[in-house]
CSV table of C-alpha atoms and ligand atoms in Angstrom, one decimal:
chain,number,residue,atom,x,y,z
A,1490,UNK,CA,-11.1,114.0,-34.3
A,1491,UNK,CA,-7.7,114.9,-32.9
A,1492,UNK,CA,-6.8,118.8,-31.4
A,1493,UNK,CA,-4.2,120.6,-33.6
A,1494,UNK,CA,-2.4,122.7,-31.5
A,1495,UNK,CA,1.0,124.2,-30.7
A,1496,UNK,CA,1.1,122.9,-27.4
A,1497,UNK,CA,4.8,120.8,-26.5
A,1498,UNK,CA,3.6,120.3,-23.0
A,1499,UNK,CA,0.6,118.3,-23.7
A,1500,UNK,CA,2.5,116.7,-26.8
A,1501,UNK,CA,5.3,115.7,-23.7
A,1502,UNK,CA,2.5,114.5,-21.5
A,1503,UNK,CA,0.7,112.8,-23.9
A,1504,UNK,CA,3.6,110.8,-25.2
A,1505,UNK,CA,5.1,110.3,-21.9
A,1506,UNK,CA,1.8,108.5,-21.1
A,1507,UNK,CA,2.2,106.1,-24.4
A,1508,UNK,CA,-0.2,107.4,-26.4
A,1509,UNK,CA,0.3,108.7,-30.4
A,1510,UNK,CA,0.7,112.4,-31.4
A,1511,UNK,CA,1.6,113.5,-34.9
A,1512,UNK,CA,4.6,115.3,-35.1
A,1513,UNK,CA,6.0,118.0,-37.5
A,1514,UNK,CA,9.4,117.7,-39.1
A,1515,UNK,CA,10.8,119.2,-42.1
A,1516,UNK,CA,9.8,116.8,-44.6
A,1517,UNK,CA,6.4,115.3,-43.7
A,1518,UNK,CA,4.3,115.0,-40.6
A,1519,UNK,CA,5.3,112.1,-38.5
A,1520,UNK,CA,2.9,109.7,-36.2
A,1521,UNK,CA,4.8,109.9,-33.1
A,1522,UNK,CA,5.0,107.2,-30.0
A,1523,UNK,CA,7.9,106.3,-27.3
A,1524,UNK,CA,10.3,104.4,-29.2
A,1525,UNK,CA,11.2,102.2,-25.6
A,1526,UNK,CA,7.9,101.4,-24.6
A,1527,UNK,CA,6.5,98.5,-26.9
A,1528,UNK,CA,2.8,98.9,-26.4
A,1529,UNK,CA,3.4,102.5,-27.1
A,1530,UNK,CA,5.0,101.3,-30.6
A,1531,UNK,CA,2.1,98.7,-31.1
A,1532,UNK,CA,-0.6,101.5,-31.6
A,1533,UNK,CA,1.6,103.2,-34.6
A,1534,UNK,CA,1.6,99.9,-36.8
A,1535,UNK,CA,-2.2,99.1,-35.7
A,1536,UNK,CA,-3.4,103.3,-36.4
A,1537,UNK,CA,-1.2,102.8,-39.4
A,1538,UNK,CA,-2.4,99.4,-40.5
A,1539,UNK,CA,1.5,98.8,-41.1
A,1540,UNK,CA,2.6,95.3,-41.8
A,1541,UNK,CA,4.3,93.9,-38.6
A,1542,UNK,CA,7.6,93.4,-41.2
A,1543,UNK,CA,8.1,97.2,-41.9
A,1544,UNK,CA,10.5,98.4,-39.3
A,1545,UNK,CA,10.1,102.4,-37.9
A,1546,UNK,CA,12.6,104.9,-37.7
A,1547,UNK,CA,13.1,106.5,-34.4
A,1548,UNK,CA,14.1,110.3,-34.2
A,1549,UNK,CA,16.5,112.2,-31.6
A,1550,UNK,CA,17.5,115.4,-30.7
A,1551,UNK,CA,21.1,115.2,-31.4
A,1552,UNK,CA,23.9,113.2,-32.3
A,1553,UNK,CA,25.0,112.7,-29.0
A,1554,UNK,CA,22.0,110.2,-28.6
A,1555,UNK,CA,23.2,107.8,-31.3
A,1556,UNK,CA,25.4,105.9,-29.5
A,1557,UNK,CA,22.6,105.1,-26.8
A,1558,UNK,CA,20.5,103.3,-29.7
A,1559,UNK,CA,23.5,102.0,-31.2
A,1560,UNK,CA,26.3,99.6,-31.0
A,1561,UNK,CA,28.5,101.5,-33.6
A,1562,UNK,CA,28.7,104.9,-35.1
A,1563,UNK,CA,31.0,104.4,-38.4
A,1564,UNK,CA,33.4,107.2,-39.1
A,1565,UNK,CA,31.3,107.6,-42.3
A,1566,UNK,CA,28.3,108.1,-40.7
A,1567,UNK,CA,29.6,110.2,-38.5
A,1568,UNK,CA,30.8,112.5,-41.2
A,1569,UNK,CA,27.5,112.7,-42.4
A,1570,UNK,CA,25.3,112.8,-39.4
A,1571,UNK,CA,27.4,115.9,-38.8
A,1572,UNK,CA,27.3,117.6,-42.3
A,1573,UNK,CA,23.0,117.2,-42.7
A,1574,UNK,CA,21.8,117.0,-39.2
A,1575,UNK,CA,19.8,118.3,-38.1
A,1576,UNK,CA,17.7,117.0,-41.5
A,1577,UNK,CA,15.9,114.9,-44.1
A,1578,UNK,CA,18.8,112.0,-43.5
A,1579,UNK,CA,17.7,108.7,-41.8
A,1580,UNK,CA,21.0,106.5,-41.1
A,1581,UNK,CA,20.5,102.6,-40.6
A,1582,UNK,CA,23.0,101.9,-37.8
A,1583,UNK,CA,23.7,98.2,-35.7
A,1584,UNK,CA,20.9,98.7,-32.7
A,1585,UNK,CA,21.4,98.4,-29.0
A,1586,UNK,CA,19.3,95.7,-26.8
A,1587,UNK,CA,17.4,99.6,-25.6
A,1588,UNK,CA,15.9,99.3,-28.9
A,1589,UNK,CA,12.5,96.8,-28.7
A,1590,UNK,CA,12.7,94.1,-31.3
A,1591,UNK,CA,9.2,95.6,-32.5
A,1592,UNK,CA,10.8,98.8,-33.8
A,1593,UNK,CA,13.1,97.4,-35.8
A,1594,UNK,CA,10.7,94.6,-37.0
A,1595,UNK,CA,13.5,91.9,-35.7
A,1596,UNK,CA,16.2,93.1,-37.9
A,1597,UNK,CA,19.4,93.7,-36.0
A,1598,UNK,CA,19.6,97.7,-37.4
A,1599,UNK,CA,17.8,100.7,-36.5
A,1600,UNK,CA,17.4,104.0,-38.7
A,1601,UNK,CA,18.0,107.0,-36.6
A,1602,UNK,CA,17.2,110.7,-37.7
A,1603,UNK,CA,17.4,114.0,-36.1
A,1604,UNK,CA,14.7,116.2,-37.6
A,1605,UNK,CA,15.4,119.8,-38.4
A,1606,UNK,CA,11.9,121.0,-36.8
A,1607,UNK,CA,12.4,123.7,-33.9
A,1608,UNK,CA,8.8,122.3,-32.5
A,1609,UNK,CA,9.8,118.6,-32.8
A,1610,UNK,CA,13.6,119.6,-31.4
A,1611,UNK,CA,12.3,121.4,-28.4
A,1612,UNK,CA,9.5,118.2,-28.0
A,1613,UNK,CA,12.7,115.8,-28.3
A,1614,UNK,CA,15.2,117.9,-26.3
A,1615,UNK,CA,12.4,117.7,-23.6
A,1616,UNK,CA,11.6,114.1,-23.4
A,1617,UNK,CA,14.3,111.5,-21.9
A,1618,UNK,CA,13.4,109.1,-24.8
A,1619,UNK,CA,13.5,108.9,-28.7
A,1620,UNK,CA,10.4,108.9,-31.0
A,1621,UNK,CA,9.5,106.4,-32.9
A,1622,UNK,CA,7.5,107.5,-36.3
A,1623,UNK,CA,7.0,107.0,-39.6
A,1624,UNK,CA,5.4,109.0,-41.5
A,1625,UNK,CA,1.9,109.4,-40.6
A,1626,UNK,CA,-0.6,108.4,-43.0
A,1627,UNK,CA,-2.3,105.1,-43.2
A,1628,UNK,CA,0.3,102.4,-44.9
A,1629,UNK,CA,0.9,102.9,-48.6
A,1630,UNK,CA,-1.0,106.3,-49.0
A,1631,UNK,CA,0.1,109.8,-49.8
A,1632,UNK,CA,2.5,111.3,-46.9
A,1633,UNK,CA,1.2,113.8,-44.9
A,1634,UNK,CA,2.5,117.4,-45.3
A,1635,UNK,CA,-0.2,119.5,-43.3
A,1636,UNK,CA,-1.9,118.9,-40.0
A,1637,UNK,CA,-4.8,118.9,-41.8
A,1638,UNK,CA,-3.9,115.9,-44.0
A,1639,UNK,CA,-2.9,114.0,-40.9
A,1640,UNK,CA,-6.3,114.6,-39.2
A,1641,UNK,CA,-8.2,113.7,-42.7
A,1642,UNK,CA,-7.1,110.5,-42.2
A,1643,UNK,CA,-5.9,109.6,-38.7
A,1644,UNK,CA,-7.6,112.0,-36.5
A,1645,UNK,CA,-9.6,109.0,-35.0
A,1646,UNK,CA,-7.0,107.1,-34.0
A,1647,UNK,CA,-4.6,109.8,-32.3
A,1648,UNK,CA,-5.9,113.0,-29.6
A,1649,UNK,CA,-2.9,115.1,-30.4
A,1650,UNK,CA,-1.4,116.9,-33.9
A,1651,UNK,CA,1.2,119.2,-33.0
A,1652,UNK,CA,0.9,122.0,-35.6
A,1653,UNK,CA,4.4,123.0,-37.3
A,1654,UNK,CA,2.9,124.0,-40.6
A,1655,UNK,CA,3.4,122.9,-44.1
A,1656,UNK,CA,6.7,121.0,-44.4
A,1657,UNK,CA,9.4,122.7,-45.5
A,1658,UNK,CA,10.8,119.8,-47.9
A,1659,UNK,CA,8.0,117.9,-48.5
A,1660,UNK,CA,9.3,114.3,-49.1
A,1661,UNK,CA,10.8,112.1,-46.9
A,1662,UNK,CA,14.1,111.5,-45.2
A,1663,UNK,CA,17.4,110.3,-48.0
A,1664,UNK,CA,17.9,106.6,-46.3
A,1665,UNK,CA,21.4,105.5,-46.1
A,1666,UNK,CA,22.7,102.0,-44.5
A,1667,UNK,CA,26.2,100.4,-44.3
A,1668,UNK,CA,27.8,97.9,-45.6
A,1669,UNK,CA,31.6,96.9,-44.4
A,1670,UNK,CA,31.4,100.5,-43.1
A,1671,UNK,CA,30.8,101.7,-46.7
A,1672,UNK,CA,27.4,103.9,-47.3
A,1673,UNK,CA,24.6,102.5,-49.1
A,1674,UNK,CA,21.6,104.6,-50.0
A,1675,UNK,CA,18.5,102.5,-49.4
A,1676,UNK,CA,15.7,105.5,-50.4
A,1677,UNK,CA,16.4,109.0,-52.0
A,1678,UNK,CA,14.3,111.4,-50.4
A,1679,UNK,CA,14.8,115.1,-49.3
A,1680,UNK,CA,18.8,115.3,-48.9
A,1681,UNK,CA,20.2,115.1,-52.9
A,1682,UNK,CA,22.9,112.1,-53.6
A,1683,UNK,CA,24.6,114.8,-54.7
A,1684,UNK,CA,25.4,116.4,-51.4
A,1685,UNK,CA,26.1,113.2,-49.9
A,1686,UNK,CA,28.8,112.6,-52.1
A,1687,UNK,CA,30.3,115.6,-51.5
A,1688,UNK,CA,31.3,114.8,-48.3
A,1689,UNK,CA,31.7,111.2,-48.6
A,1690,UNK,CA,32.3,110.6,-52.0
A,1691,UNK,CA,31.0,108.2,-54.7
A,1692,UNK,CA,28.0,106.5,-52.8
A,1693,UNK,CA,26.3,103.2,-54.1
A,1694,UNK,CA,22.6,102.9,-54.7
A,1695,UNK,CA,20.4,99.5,-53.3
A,1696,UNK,CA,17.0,101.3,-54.6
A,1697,UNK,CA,15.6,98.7,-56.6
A,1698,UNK,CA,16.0,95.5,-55.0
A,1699,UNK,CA,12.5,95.1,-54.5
A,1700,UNK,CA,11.9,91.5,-54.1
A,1701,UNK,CA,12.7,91.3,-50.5
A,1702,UNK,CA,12.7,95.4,-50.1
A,1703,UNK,CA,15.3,96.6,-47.2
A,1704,UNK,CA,13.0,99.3,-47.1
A,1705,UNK,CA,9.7,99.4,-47.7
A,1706,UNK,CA,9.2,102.4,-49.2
A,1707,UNK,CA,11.0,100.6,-51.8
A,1708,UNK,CA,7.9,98.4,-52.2
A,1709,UNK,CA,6.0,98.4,-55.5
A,1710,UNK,CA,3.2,100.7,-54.5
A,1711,UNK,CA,3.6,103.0,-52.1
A,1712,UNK,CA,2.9,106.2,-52.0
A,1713,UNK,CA,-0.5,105.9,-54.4
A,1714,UNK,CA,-3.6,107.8,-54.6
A,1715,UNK,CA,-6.6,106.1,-54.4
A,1716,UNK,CA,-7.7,106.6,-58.4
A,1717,UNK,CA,-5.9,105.3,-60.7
A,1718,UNK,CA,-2.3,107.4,-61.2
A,1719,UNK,CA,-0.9,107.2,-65.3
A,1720,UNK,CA,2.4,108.4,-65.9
A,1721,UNK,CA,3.9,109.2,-69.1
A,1722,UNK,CA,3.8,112.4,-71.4
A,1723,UNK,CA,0.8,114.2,-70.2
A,1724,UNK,CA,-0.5,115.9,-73.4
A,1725,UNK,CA,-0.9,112.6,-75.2
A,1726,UNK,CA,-2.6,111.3,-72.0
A,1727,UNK,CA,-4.8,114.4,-71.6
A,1728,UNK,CA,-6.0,113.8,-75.2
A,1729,UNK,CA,-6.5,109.8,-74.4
A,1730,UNK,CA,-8.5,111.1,-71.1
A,1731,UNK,CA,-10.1,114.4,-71.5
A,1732,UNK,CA,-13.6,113.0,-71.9
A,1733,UNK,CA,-12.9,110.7,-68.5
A,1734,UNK,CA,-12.4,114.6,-66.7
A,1735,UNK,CA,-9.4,113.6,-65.0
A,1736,UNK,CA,-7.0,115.4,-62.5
A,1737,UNK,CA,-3.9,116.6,-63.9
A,1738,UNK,CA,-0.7,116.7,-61.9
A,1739,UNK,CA,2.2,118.6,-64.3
A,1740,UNK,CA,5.5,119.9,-63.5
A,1741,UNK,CA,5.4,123.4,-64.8
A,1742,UNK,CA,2.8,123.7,-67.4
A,1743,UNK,CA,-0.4,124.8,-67.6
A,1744,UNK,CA,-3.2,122.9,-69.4
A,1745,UNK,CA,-6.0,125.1,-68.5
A,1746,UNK,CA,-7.8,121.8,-67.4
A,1747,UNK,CA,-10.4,122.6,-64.3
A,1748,UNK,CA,-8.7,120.0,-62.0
A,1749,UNK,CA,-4.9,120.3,-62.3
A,1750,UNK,CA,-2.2,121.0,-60.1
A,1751,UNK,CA,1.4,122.3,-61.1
A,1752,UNK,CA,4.2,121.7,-59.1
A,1753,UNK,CA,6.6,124.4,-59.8
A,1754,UNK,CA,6.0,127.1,-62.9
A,1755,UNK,CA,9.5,128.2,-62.4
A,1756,UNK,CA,10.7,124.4,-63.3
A,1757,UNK,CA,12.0,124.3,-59.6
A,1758,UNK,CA,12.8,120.8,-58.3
A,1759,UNK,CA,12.6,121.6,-54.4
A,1760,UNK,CA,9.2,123.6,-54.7
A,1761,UNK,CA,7.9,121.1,-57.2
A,1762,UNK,CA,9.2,118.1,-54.4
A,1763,UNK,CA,7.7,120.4,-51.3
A,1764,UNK,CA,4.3,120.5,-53.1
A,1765,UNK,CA,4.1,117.2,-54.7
A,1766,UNK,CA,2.0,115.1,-51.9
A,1767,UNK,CA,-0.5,118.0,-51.5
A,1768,UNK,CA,-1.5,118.2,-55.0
A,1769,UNK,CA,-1.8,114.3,-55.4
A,1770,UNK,CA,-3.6,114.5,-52.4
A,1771,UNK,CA,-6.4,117.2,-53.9
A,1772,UNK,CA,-6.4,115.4,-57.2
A,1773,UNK,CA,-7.2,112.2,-55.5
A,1774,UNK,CA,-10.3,114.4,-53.8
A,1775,UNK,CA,-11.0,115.6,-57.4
A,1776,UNK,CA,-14.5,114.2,-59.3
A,1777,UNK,CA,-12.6,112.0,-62.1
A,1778,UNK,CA,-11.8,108.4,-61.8
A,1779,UNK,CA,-8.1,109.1,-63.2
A,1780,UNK,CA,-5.1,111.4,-62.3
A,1781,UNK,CA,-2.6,112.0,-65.0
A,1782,UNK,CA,1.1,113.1,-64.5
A,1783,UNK,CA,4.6,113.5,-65.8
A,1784,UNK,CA,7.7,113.1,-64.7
A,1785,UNK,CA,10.4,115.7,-63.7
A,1786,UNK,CA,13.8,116.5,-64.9
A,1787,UNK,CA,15.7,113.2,-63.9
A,1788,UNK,CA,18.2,115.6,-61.4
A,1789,UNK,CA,18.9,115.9,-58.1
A,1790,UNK,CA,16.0,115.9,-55.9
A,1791,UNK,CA,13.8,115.4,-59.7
A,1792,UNK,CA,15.2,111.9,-59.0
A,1793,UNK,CA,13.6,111.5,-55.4
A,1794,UNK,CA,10.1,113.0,-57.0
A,1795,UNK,CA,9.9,110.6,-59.9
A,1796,UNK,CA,10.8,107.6,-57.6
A,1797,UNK,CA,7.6,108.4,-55.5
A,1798,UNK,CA,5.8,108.9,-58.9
A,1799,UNK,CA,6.7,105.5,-60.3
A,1800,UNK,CA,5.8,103.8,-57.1
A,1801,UNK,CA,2.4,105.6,-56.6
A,1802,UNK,CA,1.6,105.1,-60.5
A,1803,UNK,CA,-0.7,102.1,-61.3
A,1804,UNK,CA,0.8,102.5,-65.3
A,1805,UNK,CA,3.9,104.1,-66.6
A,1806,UNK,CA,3.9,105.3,-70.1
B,2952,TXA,O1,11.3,111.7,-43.4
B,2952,TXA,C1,11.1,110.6,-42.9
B,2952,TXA,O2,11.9,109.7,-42.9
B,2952,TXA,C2,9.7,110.5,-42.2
B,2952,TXA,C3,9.6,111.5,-41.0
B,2952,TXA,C4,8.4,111.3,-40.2
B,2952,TXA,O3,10.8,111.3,-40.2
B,2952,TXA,N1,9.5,109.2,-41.8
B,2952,TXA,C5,9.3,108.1,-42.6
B,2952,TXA,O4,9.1,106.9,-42.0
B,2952,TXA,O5,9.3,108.3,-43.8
B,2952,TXA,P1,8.4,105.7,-42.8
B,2952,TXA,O6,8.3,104.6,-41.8
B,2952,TXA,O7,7.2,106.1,-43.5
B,2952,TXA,O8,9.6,105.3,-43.7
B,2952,TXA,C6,10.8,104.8,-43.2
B,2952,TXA,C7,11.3,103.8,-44.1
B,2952,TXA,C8,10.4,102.6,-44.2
B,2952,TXA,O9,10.4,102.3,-45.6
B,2952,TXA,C9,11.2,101.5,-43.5
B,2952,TXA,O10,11.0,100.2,-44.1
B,2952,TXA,C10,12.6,101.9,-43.6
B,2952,TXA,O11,12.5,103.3,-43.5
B,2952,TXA,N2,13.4,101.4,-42.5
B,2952,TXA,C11,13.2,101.6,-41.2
B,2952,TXA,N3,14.1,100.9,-40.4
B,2952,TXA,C12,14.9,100.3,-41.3
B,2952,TXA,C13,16.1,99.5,-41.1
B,2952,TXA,N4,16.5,99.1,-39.9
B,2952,TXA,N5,16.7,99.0,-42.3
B,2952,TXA,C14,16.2,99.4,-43.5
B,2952,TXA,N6,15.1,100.2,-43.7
B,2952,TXA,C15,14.5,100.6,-42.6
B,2953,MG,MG1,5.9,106.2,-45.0
């Protein structure tokens, strides 16, 4: 099993010495490694069991970094690196040679984010190199949003969780490429398209080109429980299931059912979106063979939620 603790000296040492340590940030825990040193990188994807082809995202301190990972900072992204950073904004940017083929899984771009975590910060002020990590759970399950949930399921494979507490958002990074230096959001997460166009204006979506996914999150299923996940309205699936005892996953509602989990009873979308892994997470622990769910109002970070829904469902209704 791996020690949680507070410690960002033995986090330092420990990654300094190429091994793995699961990092906080403000949208879900992290499995951390030194983004320059390959075999460092290696044991993510093999702790992970992440396919070869799914590039990582490597995290700095600051902006000032950028342009030693890469070749060009477009004034775009520039505008928004300094409106959300420190934040739940990953930007795919043209890589420099520093960057090992292995991170980016071949391709010629590497997604850069700076967290907004004061323990990760002062962890990546500290170290003279960026982290690589995605988010650390094994490939295609439930994020992490807890040190515990990290050490449920990777606490073999790592000697280090540095403990930053529940995240703060809850889902991960909004992913944004570019294209002929126009933006292109590859994966809604925690930062609302909403507030991207604000500063940028009227953004363009590449979310559901799935056959040959950009990013994988974008692949089919992701994000899925173990049991079986049905989407749809939930109190004409709770009727269908009811004798099954299944766990029930609602927005704001309560069923009175003895394994369910609300999001938000106050119908709001970043408290529903902050405890939205956790509660899939229990109901996947819960007796039943089946978790029901619904979606939530189709708005700003409603959208991000019912993306990771649709993906981690094995049947929409
Ligand atoms: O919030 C987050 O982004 C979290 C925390 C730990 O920072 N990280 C995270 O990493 O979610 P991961 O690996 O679970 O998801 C990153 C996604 C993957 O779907 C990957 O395919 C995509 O980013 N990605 C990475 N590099 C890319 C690139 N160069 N071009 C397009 N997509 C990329
Ligand atoms: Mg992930």
């Amino acid at each position: 099993m791996a020690e949680i603790g507070k410690d960002i000296n033995k986090a330092k040492q420990l990654l300094q010495e190429g091994r793995l340590v699961a990092i906080p940030t403000e949208t879900v825990y992290g499995l951390a490694a030194n983004a320059l040193e390959p075999g460092a990188v290696t044991k993510i994807f093999k702790a992970k069991n992440r396919p070869a082809f799914d590039p990582l995202i490597i995290h700095v301190p600051s902006i000032d970094r950028v342009s030693h990972y890469a070749k060009n900072f477009p004034a775009i992204a520039q505008k928004l690196a300094e409106a959300f950073w420190p934040g739940p904004l990953t930007l795919v940017l043209e890589k420099k040679d520093s960057i090992p083929d292995l991170v980016t899984s071949g391709l010629p771009t590497v997604g850069i984010r700076c967290p907004n975590h004061a323990l990760t910060r002062q962890l990546l002020h500290e170290l003279e190199f960026p982290l690589a990590a995605p988010s650390a759970n094994p490939f295609g399950y439930i994020s992490p949003t807890t040190p515990q949930h990290v050490q449920d399921q990777l606490g073999s494979h790592i000697s280090y969780i540095l403990d930053g507490g529940a995240c703060e958002v809850g889902i991960e990074s909004t992913i944004v490429g570019f294209d002929n230096g126009r933006g292109v959001v590859l994966r809604r997460g925690g930062l609302k398209i909403e507030d991207i166009e604000r500063v940028i204006g009227k953004i363009s979506l590449a979310i559901n080109a799935s056959s040959n996914p950009r990013a994988p999150g974008q692949l089919h299923s992701h994000y899925a429980p173990r049991k079986k996940l049905l989407v749809g309205d939930l109190a004409i699936l709770i009727n269908e299931y009811a004798p099954h005892n299944p766990g029930v996953l609602a927005f704001q509602q309560d069923y009175k059912l003895p394994f369910q989990e609300i999001l938000s009873r106050s119908g709001d979308l970043e408290e529903a979106a902050r405890n939205l892994f956790s509660a899939l997470r229990k109901l996947d622990e819960s007796p039943g063979e089946f978790i029901l769910s619904e979606y939530v109002p189709d708005t700003g970070l409603g959208k991000a939620i019912n993306d990771r829904l649709r993906r981690a469902a094995c049947l929409v209704q």
